[in-house]
mmCIF file of C-alpha atoms in Angstrom:
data_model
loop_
_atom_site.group_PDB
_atom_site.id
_atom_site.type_symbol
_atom_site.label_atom_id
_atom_site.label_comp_id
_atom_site.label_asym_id
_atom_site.label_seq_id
_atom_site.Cartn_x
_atom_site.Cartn_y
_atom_site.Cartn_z
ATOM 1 C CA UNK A 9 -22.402 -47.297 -16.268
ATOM 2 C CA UNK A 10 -20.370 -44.539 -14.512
ATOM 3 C CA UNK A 11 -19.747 -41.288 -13.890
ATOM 4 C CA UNK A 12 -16.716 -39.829 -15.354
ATOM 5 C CA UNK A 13 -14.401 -37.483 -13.397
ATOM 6 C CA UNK A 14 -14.628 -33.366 -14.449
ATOM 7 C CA UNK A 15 -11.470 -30.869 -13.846
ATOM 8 C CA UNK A 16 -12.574 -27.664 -13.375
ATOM 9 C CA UNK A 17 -11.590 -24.143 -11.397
ATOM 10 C CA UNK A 18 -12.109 -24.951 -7.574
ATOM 11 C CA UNK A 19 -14.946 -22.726 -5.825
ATOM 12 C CA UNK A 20 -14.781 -20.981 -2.566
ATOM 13 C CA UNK A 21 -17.605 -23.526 -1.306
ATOM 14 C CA UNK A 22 -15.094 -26.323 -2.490
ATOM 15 C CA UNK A 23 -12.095 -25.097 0.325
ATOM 16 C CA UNK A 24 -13.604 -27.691 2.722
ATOM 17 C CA UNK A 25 -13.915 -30.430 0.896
ATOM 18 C CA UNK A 26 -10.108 -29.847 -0.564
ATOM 19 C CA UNK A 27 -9.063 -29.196 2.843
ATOM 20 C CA UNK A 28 -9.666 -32.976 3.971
ATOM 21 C CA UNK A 29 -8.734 -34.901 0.587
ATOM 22 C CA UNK A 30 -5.222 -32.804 1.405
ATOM 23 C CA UNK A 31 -5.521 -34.373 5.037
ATOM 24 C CA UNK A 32 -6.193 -37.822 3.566
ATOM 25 C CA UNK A 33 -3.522 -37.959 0.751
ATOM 26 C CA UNK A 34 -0.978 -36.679 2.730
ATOM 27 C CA UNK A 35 -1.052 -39.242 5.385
ATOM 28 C CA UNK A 36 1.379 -41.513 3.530
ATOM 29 C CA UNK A 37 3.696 -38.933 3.109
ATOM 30 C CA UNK A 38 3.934 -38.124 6.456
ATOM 31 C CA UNK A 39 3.809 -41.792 7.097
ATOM 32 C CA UNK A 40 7.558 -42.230 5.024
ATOM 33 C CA UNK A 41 9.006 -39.352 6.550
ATOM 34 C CA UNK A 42 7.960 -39.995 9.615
ATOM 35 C CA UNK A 43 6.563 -36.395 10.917
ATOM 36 C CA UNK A 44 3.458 -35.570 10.630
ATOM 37 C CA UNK A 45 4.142 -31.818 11.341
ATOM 38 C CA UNK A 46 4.325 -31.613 7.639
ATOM 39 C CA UNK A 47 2.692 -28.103 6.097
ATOM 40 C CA UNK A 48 -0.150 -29.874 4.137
ATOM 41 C CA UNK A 49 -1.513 -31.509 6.974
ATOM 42 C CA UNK A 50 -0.871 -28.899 9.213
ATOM 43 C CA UNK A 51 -2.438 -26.045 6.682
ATOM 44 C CA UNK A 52 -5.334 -24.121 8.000
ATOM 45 C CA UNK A 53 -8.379 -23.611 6.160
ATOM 46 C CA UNK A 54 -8.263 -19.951 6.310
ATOM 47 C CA UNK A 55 -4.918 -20.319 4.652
ATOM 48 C CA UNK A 56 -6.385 -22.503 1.991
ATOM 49 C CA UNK A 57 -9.021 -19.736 1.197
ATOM 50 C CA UNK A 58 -6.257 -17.152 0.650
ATOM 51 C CA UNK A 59 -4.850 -19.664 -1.870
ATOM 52 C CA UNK A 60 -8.207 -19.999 -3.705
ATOM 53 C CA UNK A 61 -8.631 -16.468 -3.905
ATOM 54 C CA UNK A 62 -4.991 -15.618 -4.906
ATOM 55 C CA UNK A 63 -3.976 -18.504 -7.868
ATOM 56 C CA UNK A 64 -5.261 -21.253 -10.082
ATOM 57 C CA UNK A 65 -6.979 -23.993 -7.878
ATOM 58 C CA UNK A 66 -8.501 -27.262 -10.166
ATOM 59 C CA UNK A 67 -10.209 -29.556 -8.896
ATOM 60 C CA UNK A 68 -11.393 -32.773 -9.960
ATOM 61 C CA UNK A 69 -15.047 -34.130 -9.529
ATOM 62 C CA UNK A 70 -16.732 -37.684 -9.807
ATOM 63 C CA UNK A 71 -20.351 -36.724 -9.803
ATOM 64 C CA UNK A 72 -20.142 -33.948 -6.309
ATOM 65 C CA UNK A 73 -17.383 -35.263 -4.603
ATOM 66 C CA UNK A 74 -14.158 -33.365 -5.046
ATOM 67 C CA UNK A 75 -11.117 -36.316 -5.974
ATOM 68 C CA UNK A 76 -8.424 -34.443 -6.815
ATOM 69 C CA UNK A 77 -7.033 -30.694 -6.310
ATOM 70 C CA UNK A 78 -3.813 -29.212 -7.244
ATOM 71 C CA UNK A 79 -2.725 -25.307 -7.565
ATOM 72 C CA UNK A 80 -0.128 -23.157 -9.088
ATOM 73 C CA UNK A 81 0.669 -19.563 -9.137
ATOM 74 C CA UNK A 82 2.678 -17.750 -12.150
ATOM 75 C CA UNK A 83 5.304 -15.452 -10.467
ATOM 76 C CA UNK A 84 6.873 -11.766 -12.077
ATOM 77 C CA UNK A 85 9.448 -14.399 -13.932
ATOM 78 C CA UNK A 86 7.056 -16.174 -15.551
ATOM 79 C CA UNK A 87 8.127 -19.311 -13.089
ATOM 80 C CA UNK A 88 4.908 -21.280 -12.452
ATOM 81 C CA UNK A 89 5.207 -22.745 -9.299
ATOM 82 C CA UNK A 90 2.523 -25.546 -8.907
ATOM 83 C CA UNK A 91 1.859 -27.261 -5.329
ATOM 84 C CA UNK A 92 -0.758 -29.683 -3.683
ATOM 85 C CA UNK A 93 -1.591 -32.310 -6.489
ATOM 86 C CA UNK A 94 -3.465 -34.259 -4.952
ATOM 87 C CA UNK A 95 -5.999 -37.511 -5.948
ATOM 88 C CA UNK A 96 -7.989 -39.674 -4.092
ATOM 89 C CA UNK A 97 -6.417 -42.555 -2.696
ATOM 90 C CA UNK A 98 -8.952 -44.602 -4.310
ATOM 91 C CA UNK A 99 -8.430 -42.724 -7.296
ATOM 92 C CA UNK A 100 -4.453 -42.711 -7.767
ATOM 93 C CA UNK A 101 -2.746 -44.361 -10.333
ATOM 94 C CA UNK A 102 -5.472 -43.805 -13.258
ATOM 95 C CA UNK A 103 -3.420 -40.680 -14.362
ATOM 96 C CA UNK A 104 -5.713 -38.508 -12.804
ATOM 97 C CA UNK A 105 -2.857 -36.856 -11.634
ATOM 98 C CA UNK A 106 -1.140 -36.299 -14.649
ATOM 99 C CA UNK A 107 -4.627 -35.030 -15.909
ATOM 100 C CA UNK A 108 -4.828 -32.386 -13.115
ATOM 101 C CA UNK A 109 -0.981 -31.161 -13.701
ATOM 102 C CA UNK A 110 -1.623 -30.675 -17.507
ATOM 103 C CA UNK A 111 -5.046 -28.750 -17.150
ATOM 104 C CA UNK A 112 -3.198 -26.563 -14.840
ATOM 105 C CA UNK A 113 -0.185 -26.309 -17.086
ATOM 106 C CA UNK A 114 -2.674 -25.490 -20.208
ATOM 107 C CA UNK A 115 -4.448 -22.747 -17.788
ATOM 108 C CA UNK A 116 -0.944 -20.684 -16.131
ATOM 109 C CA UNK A 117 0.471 -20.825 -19.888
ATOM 110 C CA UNK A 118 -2.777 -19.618 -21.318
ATOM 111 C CA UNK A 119 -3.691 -16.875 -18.586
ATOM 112 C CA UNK A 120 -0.996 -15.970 -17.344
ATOM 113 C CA UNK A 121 1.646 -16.502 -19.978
ATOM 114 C CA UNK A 122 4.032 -19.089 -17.406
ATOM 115 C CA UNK A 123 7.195 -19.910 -19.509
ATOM 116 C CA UNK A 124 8.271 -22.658 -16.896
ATOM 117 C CA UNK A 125 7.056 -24.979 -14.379
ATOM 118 C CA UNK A 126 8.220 -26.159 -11.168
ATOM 119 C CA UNK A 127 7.415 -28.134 -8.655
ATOM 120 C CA UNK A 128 9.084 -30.272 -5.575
ATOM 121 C CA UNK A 129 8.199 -33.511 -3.438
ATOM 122 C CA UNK A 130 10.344 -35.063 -1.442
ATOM 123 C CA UNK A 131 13.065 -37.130 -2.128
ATOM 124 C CA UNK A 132 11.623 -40.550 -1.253
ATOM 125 C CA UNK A 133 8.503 -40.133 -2.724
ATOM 126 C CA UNK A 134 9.097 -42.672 -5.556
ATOM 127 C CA UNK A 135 5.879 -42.996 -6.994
ATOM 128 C CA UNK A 136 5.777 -39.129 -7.120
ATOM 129 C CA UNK A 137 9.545 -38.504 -8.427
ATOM 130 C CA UNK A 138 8.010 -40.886 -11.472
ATOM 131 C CA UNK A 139 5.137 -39.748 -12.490
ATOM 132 C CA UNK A 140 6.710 -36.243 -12.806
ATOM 133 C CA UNK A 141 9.772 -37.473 -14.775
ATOM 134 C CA UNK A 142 6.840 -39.511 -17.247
ATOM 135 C CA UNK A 143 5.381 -35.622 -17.600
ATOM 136 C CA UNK A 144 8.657 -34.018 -18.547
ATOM 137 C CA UNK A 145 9.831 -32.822 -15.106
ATOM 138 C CA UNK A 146 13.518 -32.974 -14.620
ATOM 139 C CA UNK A 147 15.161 -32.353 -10.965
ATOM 140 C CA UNK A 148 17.122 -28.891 -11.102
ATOM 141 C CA UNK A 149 19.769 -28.187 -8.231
ATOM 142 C CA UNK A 150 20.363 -30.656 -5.488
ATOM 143 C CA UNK A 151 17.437 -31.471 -2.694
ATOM 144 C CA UNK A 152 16.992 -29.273 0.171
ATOM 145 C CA UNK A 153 16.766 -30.637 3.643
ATOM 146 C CA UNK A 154 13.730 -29.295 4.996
ATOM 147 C CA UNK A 155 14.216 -31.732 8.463
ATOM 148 C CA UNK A 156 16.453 -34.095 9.836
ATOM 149 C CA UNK A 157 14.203 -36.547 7.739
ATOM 150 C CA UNK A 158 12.840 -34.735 4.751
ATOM 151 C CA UNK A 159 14.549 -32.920 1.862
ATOM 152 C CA UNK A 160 12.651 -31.745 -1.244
ATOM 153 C CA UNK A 161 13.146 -31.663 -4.490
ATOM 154 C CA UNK A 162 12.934 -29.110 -6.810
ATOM 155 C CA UNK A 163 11.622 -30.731 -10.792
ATOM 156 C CA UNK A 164 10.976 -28.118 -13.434
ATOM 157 C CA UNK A 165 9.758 -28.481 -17.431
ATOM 158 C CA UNK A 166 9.953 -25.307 -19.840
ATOM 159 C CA UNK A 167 6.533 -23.900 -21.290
ATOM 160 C CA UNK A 168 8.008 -24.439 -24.690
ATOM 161 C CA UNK A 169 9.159 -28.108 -23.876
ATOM 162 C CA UNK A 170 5.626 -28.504 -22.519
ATOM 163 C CA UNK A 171 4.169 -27.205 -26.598
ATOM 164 C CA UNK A 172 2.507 -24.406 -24.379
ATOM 165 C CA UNK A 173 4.981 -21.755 -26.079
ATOM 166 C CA UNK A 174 3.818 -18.642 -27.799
ATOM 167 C CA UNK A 175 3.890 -18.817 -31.574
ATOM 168 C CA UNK A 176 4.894 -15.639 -33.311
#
């Protein structure tokens, strides 16, 4: 009947393609805040490229198109700070999104040994603010005002909270 949608680690040749789903999904957002100065849809593609080529990039595929895309980096702490999930707007509330987040989760803990995760979206992005809170994200600190009109909001879940903890 249909095809079924494939995570997997983004390629170089895929920078394009997650370029303008980026441009695309974060139209609403810049929509509710009202400035669409915002850094995702202002992000250059050479900048994206550096990203691919210096953390964990998934994307996710139905058939050749690219539908979703998020990334995360582990830093010397062992803080995993994951940033871009994006999904189709056709796509959204299937939990591909939550699918994304844990395949990236299951890949920092495994590779590069992240004991937490964190994350921020701004602080009237409902939908967003729930679907991390149904994954185990919990706000830490208060939200910082990044405009007159936009604050963020830092959410972070432990590694061992997650069940991606080492066993001794």
């Amino acid at each position: 009947m249909g095809m079924s949608v494939t995570i997997s680690t983004a390629e170089s040749s895929d920078a394009e393609k997650i370029l303008k789903l980026q441009y695309l999904c974060y139209q609403s957002e810049a929509e509710l805040y009202g400035d669409y100065s915002i850094e995702p849809l202002t992000q250059t593609l050479e900048d994206l490229r550096a990203e691919l080529s210096g953390g964990c990039v998934l994307v996710a595929r139905l058939g050749e198109e690219v539908v979703g895309s998020v990334r995360g980096a582990v830093d010397d702490d062992g803080t995993a700070r994951i940033g871009k999930l994006i999904v189709h707007p056709r796509l959204q509330r299937h939990g591909l999104g939550g699918r994304l987040l844990h395949a990236l989760e299951d890949r920092l803990a495994a590779e590069a040994e992240a004991k937490r995760y964190r994350l921020f979206t701004g602080h009237r992005s409902e939908v967003n603010l729930r679907m991390y809170r149904k994954l185990g994200y919990e706000q830490v600190g208060v939200a910082e005002p990044v405009t007159r009109r936009l604050s963020l909001v830092t959410m972070e879940k432990s590694a061992e909270t997650a069940g991606y903890a080492a066993t001794a």
